[in-house]
Structure formats: C-alpha cells, structure tokens
mmCIF file of C-alpha atoms in Angstrom:
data_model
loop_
_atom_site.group_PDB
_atom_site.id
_atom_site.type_symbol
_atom_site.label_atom_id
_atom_site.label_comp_id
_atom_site.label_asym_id
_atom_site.label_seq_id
_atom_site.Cartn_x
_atom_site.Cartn_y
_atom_site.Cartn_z
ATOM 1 C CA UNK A 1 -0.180 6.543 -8.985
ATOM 2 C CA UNK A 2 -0.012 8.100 -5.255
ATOM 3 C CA UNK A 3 3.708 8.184 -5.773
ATOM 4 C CA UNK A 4 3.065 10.081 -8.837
ATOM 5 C CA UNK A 5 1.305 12.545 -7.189
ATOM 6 C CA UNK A 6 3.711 13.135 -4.640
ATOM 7 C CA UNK A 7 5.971 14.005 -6.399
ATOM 8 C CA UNK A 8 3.789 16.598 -7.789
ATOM 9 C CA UNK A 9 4.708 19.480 -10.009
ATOM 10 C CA UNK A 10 7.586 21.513 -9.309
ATOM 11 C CA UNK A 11 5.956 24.723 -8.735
ATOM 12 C CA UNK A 12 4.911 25.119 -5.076
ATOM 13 C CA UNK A 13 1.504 27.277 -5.917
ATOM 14 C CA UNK A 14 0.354 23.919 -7.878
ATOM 15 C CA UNK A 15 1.197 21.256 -5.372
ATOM 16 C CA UNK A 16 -1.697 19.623 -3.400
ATOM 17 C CA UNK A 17 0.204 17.887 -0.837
ATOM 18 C CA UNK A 18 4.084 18.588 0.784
ATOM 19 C CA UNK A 19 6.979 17.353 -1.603
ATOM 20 C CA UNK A 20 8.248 15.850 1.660
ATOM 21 C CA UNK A 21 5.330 13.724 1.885
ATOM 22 C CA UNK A 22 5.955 9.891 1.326
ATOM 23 C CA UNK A 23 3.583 6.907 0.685
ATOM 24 C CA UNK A 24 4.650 4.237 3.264
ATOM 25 C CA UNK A 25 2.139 1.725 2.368
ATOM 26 C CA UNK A 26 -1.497 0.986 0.518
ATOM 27 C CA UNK A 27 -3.588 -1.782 1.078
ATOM 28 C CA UNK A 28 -7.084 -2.879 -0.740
ATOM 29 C CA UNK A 29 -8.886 -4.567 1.632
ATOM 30 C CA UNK A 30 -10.934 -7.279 0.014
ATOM 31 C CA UNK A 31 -14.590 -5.048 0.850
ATOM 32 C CA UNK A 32 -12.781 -1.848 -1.685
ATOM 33 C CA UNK A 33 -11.487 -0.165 1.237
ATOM 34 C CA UNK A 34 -8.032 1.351 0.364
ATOM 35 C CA UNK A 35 -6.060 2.327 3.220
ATOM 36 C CA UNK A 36 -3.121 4.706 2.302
ATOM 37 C CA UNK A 37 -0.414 5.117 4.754
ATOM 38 C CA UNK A 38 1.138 8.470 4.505
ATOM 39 C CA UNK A 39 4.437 9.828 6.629
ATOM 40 C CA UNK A 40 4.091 12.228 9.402
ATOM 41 C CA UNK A 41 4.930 15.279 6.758
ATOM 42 C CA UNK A 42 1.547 14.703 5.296
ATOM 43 C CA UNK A 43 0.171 16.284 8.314
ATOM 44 C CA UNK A 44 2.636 18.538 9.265
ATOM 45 C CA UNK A 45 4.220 20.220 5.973
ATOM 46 C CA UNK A 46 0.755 20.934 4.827
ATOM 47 C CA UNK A 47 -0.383 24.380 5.438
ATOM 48 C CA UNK A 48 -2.847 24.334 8.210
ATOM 49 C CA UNK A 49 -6.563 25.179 6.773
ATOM 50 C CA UNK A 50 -9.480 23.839 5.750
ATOM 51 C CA UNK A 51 -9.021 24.570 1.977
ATOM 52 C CA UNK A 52 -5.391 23.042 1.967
ATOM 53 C CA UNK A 53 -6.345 20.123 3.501
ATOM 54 C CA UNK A 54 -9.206 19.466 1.464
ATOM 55 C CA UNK A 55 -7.565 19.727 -1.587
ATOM 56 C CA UNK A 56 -4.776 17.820 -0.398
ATOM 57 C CA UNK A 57 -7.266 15.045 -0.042
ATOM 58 C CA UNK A 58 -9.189 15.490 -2.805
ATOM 59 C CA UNK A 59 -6.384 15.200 -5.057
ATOM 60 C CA UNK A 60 -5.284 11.494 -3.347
ATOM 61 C CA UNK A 61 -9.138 10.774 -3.855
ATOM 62 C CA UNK A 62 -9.552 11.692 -7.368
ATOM 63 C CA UNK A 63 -6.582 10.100 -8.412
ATOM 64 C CA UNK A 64 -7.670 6.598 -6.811
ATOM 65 C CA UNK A 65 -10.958 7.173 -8.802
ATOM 66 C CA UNK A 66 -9.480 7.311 -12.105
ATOM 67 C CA UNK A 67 -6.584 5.280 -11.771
ATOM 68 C CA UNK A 68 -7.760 2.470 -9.017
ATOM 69 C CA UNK A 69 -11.585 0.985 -10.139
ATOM 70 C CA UNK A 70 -11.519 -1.132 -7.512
ATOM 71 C CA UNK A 71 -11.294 1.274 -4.445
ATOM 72 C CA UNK A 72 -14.547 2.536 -2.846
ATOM 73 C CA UNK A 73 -13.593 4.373 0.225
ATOM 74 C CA UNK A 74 -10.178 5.475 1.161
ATOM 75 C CA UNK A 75 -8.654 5.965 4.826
ATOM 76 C CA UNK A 76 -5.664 8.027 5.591
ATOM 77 C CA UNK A 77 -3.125 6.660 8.174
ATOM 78 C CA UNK A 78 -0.198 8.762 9.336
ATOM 79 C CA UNK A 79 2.715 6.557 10.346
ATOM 80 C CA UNK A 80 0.754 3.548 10.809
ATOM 81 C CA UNK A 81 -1.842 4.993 12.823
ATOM 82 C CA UNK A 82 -5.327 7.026 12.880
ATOM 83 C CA UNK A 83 -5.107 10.934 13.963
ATOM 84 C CA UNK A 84 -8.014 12.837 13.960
ATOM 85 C CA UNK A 85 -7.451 15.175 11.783
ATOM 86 C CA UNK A 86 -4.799 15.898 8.811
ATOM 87 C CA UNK A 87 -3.598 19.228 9.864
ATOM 88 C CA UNK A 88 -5.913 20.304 12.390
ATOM 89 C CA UNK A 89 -9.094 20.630 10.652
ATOM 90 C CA UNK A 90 -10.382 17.847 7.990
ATOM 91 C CA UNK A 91 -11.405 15.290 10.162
ATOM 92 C CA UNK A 92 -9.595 11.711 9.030
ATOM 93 C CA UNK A 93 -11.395 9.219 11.604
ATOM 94 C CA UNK A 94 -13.745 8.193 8.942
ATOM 95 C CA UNK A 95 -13.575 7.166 5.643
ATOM 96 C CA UNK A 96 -13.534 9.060 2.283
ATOM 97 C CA UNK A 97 -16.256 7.715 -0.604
ATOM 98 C CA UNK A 98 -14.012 7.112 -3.899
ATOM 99 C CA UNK A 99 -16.271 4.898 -6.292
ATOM 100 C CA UNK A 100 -20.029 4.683 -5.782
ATOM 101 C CA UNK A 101 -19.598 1.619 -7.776
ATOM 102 C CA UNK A 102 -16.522 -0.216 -6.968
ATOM 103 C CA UNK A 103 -15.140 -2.390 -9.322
ATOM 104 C CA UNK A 104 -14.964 -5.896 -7.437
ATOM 105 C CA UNK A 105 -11.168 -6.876 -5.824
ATOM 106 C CA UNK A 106 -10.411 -10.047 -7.090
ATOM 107 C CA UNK A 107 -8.887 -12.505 -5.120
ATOM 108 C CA UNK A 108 -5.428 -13.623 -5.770
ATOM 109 C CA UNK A 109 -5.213 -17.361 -7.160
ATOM 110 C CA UNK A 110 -4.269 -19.619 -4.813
ATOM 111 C CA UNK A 111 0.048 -20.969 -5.680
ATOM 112 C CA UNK A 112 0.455 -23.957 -7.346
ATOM 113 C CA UNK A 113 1.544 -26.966 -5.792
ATOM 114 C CA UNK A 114 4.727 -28.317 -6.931
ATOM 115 C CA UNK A 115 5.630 -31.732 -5.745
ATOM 116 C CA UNK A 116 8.920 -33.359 -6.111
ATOM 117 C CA UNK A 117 9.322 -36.769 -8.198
ATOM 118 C CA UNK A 118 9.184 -39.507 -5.564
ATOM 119 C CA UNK A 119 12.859 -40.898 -5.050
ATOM 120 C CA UNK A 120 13.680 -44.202 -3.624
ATOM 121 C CA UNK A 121 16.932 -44.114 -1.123
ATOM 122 C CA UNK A 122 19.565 -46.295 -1.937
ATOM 123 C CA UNK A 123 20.137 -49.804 -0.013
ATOM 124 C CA UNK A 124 19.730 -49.289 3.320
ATOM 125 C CA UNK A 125 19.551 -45.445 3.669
ATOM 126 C CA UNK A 126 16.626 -43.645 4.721
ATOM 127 C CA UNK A 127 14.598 -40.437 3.082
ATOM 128 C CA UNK A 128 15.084 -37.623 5.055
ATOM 129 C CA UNK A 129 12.806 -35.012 4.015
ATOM 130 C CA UNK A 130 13.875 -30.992 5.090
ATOM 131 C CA UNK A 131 11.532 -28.098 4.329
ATOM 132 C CA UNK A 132 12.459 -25.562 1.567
ATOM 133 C CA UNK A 133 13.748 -22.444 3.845
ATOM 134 C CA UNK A 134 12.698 -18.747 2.508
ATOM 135 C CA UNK A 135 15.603 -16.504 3.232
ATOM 136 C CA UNK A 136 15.381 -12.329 3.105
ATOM 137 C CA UNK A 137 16.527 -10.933 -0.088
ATOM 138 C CA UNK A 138 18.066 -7.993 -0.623
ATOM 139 C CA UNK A 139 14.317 -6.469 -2.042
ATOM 140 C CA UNK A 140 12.212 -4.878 0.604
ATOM 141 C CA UNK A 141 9.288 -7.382 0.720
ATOM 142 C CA UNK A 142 10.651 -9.732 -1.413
ATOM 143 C CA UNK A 143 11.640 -13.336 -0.075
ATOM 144 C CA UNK A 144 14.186 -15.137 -2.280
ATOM 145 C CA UNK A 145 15.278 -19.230 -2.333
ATOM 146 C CA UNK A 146 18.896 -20.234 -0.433
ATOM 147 C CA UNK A 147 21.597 -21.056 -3.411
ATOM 148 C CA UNK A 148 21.500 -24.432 -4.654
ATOM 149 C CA UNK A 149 24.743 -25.688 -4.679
ATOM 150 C CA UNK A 150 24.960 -29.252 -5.918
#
C-alpha cells in the first residue's frame, strides 16, 4: 500500500510525498508499532514547511489506517536511522498514533518439522549425517535449497 502511494498521481499539485521517494523497508513490531523506512528523498525532495510535511505524513498515516488494522503507531526512519525532523519542521523522534484500537499482530506459526525416514547403512558403513545448507537465491530476501542432483 506505501508503495502505492509513492507512486502517487502523476500530477505534481496532488502528490503528498516526492515521486523520488522509495520505501526501503516496513516492519510490524509484535506491540502494533509499524516502522516504515523511507530513503533520504523523503526528507529532502519534500518542500520544506510545515503544511507539506504534514500532509506528507498524514497521507502514509491514513493509508496504514485503512489498509493495515493491525498498526497502532507508526515511526518514520530515513535510511535506517532516526532524524529529527522530516524536512526541517515536523518533528519525527516520536511516534505517530494510527489505530486507537489496533487489531492484534498475530504471531507467525511456528515451521513444521520434517524428519527424514530412518535409514540403516549398509554392512559395515556408517551414517553420516550433514546439515541441509540454505544458499542465496537470486530473490532479495529469499533463501532457496542447493540442487539435488542424485
């Protein structure tokens, strides 16, 4: 949904935040904090003001709100880390309220445990067990299995 809004309409008086602004990261913390990670053109494509800025935020909020149930406050990052302020004046140290009434975040279910039938070694050989090894795929945060090759 934040990506959504990034990309924003195409007419410049309508856009609440920079088209050069990107979405690096969001993460619900299991109390309903969101954390939204914004690039540095977030703060500094923005025009500088109080209104601007506000509405700039206020959009990110409201769209949480109706699209996100689970989030009740949201804090900015830029890059990774905390700045004071977005563009000079709104003040992003703290936290911005986006549900009164957060929906709860429920926990991911633990993986399942798949075991391997037990084998017996041949006559005189012994089991060697080797842990499965997770290689990088090609996917930005994906991990993918090693080919099998039989």
């Amino acid at each position: 949904m934040l990506n959504t809004l990034l990309a924003g309409p195409v007419d410049p008086e309508l856009r609440t935040l920079p088209p050069d602004a990107v979405l690096l990261a969001f993460y619900l913390l299991p109390d309903g904090t969101g954390i939204a990670d914004f690039s540095e053109a977030l703060g500094t494509s923005i025009p500088s003001g109080i209104q601007s800025e506000q509405m700039a935020v206020d959009s990110i909020v409201k769209t949480l709100e109706a699209n996100v149930p689970q989030v009740g406050r949201l804090k900015i990052l830029i890059h990774g880390q905390e700045v004071e302020t977005l563009a000079g004046h709104l003040d992003l140290t703290g936290t911005f309220t986006v549900n009164t009434k957060p929906m709860p975040v429920q926990p991911k279910p633990a993986p399942a445990v798949v075991t391997a039938p037990a084998q017996t070694p041949a006559a005189g050989k012994k089991l060697v067990e080797t842990p499965a090894k997770l290689t990088p795929g090609t996917t930005r945060g994906k991990l993918s299995q090693p080919e099998h090759r039989p």
